[in-house]
Coordinates of C-alpha atoms in Angstrom, one line a residue:
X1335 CA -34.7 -68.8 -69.5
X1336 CA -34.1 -67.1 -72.9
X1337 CA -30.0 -66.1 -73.9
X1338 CA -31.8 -62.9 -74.2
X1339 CA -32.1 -62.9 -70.3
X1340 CA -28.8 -63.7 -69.8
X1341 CA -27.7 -60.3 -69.2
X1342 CA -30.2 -59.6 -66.5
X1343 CA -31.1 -62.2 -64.5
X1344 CA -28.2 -65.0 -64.2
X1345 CA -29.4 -68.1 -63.7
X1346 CA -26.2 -69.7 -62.2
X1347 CA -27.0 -72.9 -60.2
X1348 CA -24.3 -71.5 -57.7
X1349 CA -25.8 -68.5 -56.1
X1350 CA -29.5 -70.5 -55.9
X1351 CA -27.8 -73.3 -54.1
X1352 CA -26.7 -70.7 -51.5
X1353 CA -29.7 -69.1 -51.8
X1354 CA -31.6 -72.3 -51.2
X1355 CA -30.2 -72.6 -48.4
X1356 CA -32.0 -69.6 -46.6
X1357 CA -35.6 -71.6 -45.7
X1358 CA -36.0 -75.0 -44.9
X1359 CA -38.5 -76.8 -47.5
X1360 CA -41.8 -77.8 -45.0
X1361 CA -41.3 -81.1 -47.3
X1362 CA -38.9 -81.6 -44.5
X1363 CA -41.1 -82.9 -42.0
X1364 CA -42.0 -85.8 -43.4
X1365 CA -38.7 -87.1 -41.7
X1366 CA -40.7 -86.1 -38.4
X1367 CA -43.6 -87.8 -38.9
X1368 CA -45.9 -85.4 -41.0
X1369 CA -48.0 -87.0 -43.7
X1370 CA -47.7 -85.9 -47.2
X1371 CA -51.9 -85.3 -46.9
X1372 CA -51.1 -82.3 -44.1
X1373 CA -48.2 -80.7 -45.5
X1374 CA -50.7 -80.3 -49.2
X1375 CA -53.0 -78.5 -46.9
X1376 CA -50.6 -76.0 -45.5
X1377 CA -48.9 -75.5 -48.9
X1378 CA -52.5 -74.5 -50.2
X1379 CA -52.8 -71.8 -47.6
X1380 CA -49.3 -70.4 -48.9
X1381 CA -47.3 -72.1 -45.6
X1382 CA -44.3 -73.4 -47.8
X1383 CA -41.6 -73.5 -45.4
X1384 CA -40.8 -74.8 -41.9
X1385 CA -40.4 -71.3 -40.9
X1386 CA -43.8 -70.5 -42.5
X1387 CA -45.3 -72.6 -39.3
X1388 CA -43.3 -70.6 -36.9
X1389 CA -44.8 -67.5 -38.0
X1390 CA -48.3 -68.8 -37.8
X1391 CA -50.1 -69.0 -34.7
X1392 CA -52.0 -72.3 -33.8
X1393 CA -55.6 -70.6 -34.0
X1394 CA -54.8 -69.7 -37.6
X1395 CA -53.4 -73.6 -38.5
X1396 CA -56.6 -74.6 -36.6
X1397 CA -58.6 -73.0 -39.5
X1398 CA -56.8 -74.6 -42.3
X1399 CA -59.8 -77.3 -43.7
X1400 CA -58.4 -81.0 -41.9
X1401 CA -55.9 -80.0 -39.8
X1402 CA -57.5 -81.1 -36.1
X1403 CA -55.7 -79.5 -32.7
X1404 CA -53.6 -82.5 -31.8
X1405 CA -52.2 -82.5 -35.7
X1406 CA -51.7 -78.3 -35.5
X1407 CA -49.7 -79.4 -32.0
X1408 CA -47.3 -82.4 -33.5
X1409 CA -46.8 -80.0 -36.8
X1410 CA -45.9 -77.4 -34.7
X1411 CA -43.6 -79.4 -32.4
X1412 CA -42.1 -81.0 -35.6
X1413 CA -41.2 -77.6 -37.0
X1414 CA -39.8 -76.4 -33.2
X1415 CA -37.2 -79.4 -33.7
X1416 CA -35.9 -78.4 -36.9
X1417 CA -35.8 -74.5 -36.1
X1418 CA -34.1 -72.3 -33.0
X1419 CA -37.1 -71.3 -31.4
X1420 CA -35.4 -69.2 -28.7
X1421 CA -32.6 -66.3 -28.6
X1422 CA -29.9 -66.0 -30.6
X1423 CA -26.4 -63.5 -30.5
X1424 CA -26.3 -59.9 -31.5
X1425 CA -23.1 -61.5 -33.1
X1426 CA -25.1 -64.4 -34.5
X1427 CA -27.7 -62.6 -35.6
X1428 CA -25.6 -59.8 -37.7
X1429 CA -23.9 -62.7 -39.3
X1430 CA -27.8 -63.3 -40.5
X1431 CA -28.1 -59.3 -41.7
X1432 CA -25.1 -60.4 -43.7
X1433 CA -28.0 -61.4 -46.5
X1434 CA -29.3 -58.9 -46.8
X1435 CA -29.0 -56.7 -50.4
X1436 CA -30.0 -53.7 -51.5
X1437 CA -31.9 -52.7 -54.8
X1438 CA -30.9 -49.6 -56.5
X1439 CA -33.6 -46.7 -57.2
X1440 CA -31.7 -45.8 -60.1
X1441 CA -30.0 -42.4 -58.7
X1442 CA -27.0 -42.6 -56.4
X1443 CA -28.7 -39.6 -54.1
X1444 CA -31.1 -41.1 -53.1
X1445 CA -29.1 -45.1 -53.0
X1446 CA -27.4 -42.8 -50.2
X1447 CA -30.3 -41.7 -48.4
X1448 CA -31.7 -45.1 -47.8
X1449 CA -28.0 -47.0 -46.7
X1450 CA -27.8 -48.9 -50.6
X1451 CA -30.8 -49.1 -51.8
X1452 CA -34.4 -50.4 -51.3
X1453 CA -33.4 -53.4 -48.6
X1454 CA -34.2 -56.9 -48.3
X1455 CA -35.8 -58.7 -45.2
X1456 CA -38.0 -54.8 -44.5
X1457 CA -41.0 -53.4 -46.2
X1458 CA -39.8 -49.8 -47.6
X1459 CA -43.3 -47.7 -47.7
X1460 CA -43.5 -44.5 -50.3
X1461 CA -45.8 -42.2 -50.0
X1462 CA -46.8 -38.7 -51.3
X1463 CA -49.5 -37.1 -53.3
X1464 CA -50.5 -37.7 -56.9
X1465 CA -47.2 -36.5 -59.5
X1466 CA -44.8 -37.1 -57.0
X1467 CA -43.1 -40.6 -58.7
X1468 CA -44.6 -43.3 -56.4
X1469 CA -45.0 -45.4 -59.7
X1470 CA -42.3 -43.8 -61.5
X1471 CA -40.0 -45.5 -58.7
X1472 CA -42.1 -48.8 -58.8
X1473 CA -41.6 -49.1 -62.8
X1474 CA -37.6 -48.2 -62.2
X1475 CA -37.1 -51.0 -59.1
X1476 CA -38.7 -53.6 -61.8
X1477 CA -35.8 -52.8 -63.9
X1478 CA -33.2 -52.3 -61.5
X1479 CA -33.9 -55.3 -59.2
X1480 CA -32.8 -57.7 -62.5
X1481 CA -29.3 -55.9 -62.5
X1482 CA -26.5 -57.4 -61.1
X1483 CA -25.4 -54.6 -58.2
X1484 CA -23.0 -54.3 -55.2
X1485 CA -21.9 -56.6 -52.5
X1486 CA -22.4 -59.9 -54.9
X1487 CA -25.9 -58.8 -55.7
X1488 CA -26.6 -61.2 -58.6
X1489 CA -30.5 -59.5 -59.5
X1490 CA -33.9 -61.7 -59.7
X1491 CA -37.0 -61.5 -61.3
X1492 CA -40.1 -59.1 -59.8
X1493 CA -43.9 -59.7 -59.0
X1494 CA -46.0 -56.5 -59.0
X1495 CA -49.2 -56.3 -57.7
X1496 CA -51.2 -53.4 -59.4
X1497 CA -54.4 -52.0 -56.9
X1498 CA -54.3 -48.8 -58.9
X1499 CA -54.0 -50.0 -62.6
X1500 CA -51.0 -48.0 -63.4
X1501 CA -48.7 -50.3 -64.2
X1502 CA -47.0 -49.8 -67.9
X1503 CA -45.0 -52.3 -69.8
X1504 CA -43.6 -50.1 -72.5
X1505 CA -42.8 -47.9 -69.6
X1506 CA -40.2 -51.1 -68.4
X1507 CA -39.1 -51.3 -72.2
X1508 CA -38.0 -46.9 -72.0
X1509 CA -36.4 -47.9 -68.5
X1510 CA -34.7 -50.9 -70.4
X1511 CA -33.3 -48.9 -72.3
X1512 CA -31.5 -46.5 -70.4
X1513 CA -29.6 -49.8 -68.5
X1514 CA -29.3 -51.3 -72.0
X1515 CA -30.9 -54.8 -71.3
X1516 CA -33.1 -56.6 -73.5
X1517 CA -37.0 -55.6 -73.6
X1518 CA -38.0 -59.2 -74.1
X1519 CA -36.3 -60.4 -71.2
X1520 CA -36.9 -57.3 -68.6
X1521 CA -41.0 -58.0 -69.4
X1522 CA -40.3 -61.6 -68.8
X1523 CA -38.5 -61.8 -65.1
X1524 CA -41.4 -59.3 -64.3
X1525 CA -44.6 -61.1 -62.8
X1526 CA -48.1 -58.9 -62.9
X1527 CA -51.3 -59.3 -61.0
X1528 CA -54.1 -56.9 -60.9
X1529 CA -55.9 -56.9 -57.8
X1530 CA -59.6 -55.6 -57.9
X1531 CA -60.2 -55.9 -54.0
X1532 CA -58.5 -55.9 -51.0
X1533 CA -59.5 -59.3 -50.3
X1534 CA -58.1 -60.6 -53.6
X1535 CA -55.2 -58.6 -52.7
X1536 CA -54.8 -60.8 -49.8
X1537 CA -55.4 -64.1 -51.4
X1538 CA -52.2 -62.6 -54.0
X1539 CA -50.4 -62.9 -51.4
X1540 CA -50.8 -67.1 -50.6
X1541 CA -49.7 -67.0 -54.3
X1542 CA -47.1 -64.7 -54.2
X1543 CA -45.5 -67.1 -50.6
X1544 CA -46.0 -70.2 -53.2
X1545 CA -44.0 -68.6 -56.6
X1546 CA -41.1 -67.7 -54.1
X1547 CA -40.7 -71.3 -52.6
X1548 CA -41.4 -72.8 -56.2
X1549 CA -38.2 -70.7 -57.3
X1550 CA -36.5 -70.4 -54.2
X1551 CA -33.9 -67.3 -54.6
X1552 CA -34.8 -66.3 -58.0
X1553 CA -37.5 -63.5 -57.3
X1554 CA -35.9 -60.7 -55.2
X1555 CA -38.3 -58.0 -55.3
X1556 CA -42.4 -57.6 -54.2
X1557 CA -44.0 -54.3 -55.6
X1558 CA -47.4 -53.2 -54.3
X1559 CA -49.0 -50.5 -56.4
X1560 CA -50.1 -49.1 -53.9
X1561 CA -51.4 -50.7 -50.7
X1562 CA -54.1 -48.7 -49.5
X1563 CA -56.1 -48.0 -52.6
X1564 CA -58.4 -51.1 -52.2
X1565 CA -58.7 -50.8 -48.3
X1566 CA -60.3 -47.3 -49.0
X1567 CA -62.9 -48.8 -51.4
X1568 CA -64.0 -51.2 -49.4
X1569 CA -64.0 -50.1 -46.0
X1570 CA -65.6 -47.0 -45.9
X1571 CA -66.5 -44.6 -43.2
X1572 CA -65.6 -44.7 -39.1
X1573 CA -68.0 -47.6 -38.7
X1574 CA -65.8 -49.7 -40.7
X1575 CA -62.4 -48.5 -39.9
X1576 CA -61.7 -51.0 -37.1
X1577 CA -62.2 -53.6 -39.2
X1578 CA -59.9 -52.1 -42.1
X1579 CA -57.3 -51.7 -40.1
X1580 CA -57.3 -55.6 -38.7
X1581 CA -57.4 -57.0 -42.3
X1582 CA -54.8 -54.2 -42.9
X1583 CA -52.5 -55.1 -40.0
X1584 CA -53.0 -59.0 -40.9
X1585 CA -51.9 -57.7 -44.7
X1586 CA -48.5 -56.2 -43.8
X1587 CA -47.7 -58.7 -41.1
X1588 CA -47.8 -61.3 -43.9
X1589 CA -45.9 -58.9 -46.3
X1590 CA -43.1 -58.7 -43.4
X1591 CA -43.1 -62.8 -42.6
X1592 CA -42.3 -63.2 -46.6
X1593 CA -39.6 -60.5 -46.8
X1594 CA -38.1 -62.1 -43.9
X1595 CA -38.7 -66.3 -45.4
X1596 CA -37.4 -65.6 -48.4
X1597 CA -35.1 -62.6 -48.2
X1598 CA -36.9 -60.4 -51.1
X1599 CA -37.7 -56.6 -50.6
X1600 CA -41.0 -55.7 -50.2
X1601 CA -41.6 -52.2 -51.7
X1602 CA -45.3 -50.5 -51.4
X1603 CA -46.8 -47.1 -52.1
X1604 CA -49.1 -45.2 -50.5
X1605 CA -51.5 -42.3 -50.8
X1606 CA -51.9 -38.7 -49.0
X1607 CA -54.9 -37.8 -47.3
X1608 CA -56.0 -34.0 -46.2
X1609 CA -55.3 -33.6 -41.7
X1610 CA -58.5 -31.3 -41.0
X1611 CA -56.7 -31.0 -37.4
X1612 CA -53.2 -29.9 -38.6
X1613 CA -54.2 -26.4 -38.7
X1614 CA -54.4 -26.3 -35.1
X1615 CA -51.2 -27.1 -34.6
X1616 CA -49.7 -25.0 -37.1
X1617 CA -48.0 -27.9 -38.7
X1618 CA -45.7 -26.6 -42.5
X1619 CA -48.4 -29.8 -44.2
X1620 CA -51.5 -30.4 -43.4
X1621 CA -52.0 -33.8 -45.2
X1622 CA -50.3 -37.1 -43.9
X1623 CA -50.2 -40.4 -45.5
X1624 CA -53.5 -42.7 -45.1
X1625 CA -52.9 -46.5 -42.9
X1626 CA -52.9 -44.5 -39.6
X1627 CA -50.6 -46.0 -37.0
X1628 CA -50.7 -49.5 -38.2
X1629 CA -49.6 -49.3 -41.8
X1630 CA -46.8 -46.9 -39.5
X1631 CA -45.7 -49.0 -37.4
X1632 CA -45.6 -52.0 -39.8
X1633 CA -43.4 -50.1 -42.9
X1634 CA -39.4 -50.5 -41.7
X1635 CA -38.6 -47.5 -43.8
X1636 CA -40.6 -44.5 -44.6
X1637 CA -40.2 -42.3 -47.6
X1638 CA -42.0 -38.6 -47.8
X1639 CA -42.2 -37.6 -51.8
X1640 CA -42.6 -34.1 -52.7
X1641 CA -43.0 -32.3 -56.0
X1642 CA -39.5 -30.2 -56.6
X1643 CA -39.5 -27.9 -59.9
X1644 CA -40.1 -29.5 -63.2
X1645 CA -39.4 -33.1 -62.9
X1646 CA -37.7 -32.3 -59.8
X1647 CA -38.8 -34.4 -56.5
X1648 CA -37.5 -34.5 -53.3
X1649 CA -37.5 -37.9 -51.1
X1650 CA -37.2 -37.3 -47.5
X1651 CA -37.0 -40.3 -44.9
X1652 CA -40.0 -40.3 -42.8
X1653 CA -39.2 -42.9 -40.0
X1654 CA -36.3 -45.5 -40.3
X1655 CA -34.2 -47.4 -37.6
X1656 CA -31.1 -47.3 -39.0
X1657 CA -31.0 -44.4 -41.2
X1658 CA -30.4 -40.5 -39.7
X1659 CA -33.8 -37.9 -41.0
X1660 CA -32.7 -36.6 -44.3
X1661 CA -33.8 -35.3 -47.8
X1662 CA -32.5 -35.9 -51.5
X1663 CA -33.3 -34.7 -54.6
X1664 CA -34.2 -36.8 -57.5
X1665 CA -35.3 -36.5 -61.1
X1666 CA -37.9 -38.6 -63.3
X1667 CA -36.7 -38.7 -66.7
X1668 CA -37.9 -41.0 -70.0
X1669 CA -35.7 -43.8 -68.8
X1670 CA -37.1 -43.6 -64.8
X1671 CA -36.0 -42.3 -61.8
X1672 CA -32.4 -40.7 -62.2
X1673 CA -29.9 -38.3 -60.3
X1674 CA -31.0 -34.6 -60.3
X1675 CA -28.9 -32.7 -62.9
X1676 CA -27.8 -29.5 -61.1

């Protein structure tokens, strides 16, 4: 990496050992009788680690081109030796949460209002209408997640995958700026696809599993711009919904096994859609985010966006498990998202 990146992202051999130390390298199973030949084929499907294998069921391994029942079965039992399959500790497992970091949004409100930050290991879902900063906060995580920041948070390089082409370099370089890191070196630790359908969105994804075992603890932060743009293009009308919401579901259940292999946040946006049945309830809004129950239930944290005055907006947690139903406010200013001057 460049001196000029020096100031944002480290690259100190120390913290990546540690770090490299969070998934087991499926390379591994060669010592339990795995050919080289099988573990090429699950590496071209994205499956990099021996927990990738855990996290895939047998039908799905069964698909992979070459890979017959009985050698689905021995892979599988190979990886079951090297991992604990069965139940851990409330104790043991919050010695685990112990990894997990937070990314800054850039204003200390609303750091507050999600416990630290933008977390790692959980998928932390946006949404609101058009105006409201959903890529405003995007451009200033890209930024932000290459700071160093509390608790030993030593930053890492981005990917961002654009559905919506609204992604800006010079608006990184403005954000740069304001944190006074180099231009050059922000653009560089940033990674950009754009994805045209919500199939090549998925395949992103195999891509996205391979950069973060190639440079195991570097990346820290996946940006989806915004998840359901392409779903609605493709899928259209009730005829097709069922089947927009499986390849949706099978979408964020991959996004949640990568946060959780190779501790990165996972931060997506989302779009509004008009509820022609909210005014029978008398509900304050009548819209309500597109996804339905799935994209819901799969999002850990969920953030409402509102317009305030000017360049005002208020954030408002939607649904959360560890965080209480609250609001702050928030302003979008030339170098990003940025405390609310009062």
């Amino acid at each position: 990496m460049k001196s000029a990146g020096d100031q944002v992202v480290e690259d100190d051999t120390g913290f990546n050992d540690e770090e490299e130390s969070f998934f087991q390298d499926i390379d591994l199973l060669q010592k339990h009788g795995i050919n080289v030949a099988d573990i090429k084929k699950l590496k071209s499907v994205g499956i990099c680690t021996v927990k990738g294998i855990q996290m895939t069921t047998r039908k799905a391994l069964c698909n992979i081109k070459g890979l017959s029942e009985a050698k689905v079965e021995k892979i599988k039992e190979a990886a079951g030796k090297m991992l604990n399959v069965g139940f851990q500790t409330a104790f043991e497992y919050s010695a685990k949460r112990k990894q997990v970091f937070h990314i800054t949004t850039g204003s200390q409100e609303f750091d507050k209002l999600l416990g630290g930050g933008v977390e790692s290991m959980a998928i932390t879902e946006a949404f609101g209408e058009f105006r409201t900063g959903k890529t405003q906060l995007s451009h200033t995580l890209c930024v932000a997640a290459q700071l160093p920041g509390e608790d030993g948070y030593a930053g890492g390089k981005v990917i961002f995958i654009d559905t919506e082409n609204t992604f800006r370099p010079d608006r990184l370089r403005d954000i740069a700026d304001r944190f006074n890191v180099d231009h050059d070196a922000v653009l560089d630790n940033v990674l950009y696809a754009r994805a045209y359908t919500s199939e090549h969105q998925m395949e992103l994804l195999d891509f996205v599993a391979a950069k973060f075992h190639e440079e195991g603890g570097v990346f820290k932060l996946l940006i989806i711009d915004s998840i359901m743009a392409l779903f609605r293009v493709d899928f259209s009308g009730r005829g097709e919904l069922a089947e927009r919401q499986q390849k949706l579901a099978q979408m964020l259940s991959r996004l949640q096994k990568i946060s959780e292999e190779y501790n990165v946040a996972v931060f997506i946006t989302n779009q509004m859609t008009a509820d022609p049945g909210a005014g029978m309830t008398f509900q304050a809004d009548p819209k309500k985010p597109i996804g339905g129950h799935i994209l819901a239930h799969a999002s850990t944290t969920r953030i409402s966006l509102r317009k305030g005055r000017g360049e005002m907006r208020i954030a408002k947690i939607f649904d959360s498990p560890d965080m209480p139903e609250n609001e702050a406010t928030f302003a979008i200013s030339a170098g990003g998202v940025t405390d609310a001057k009062e």
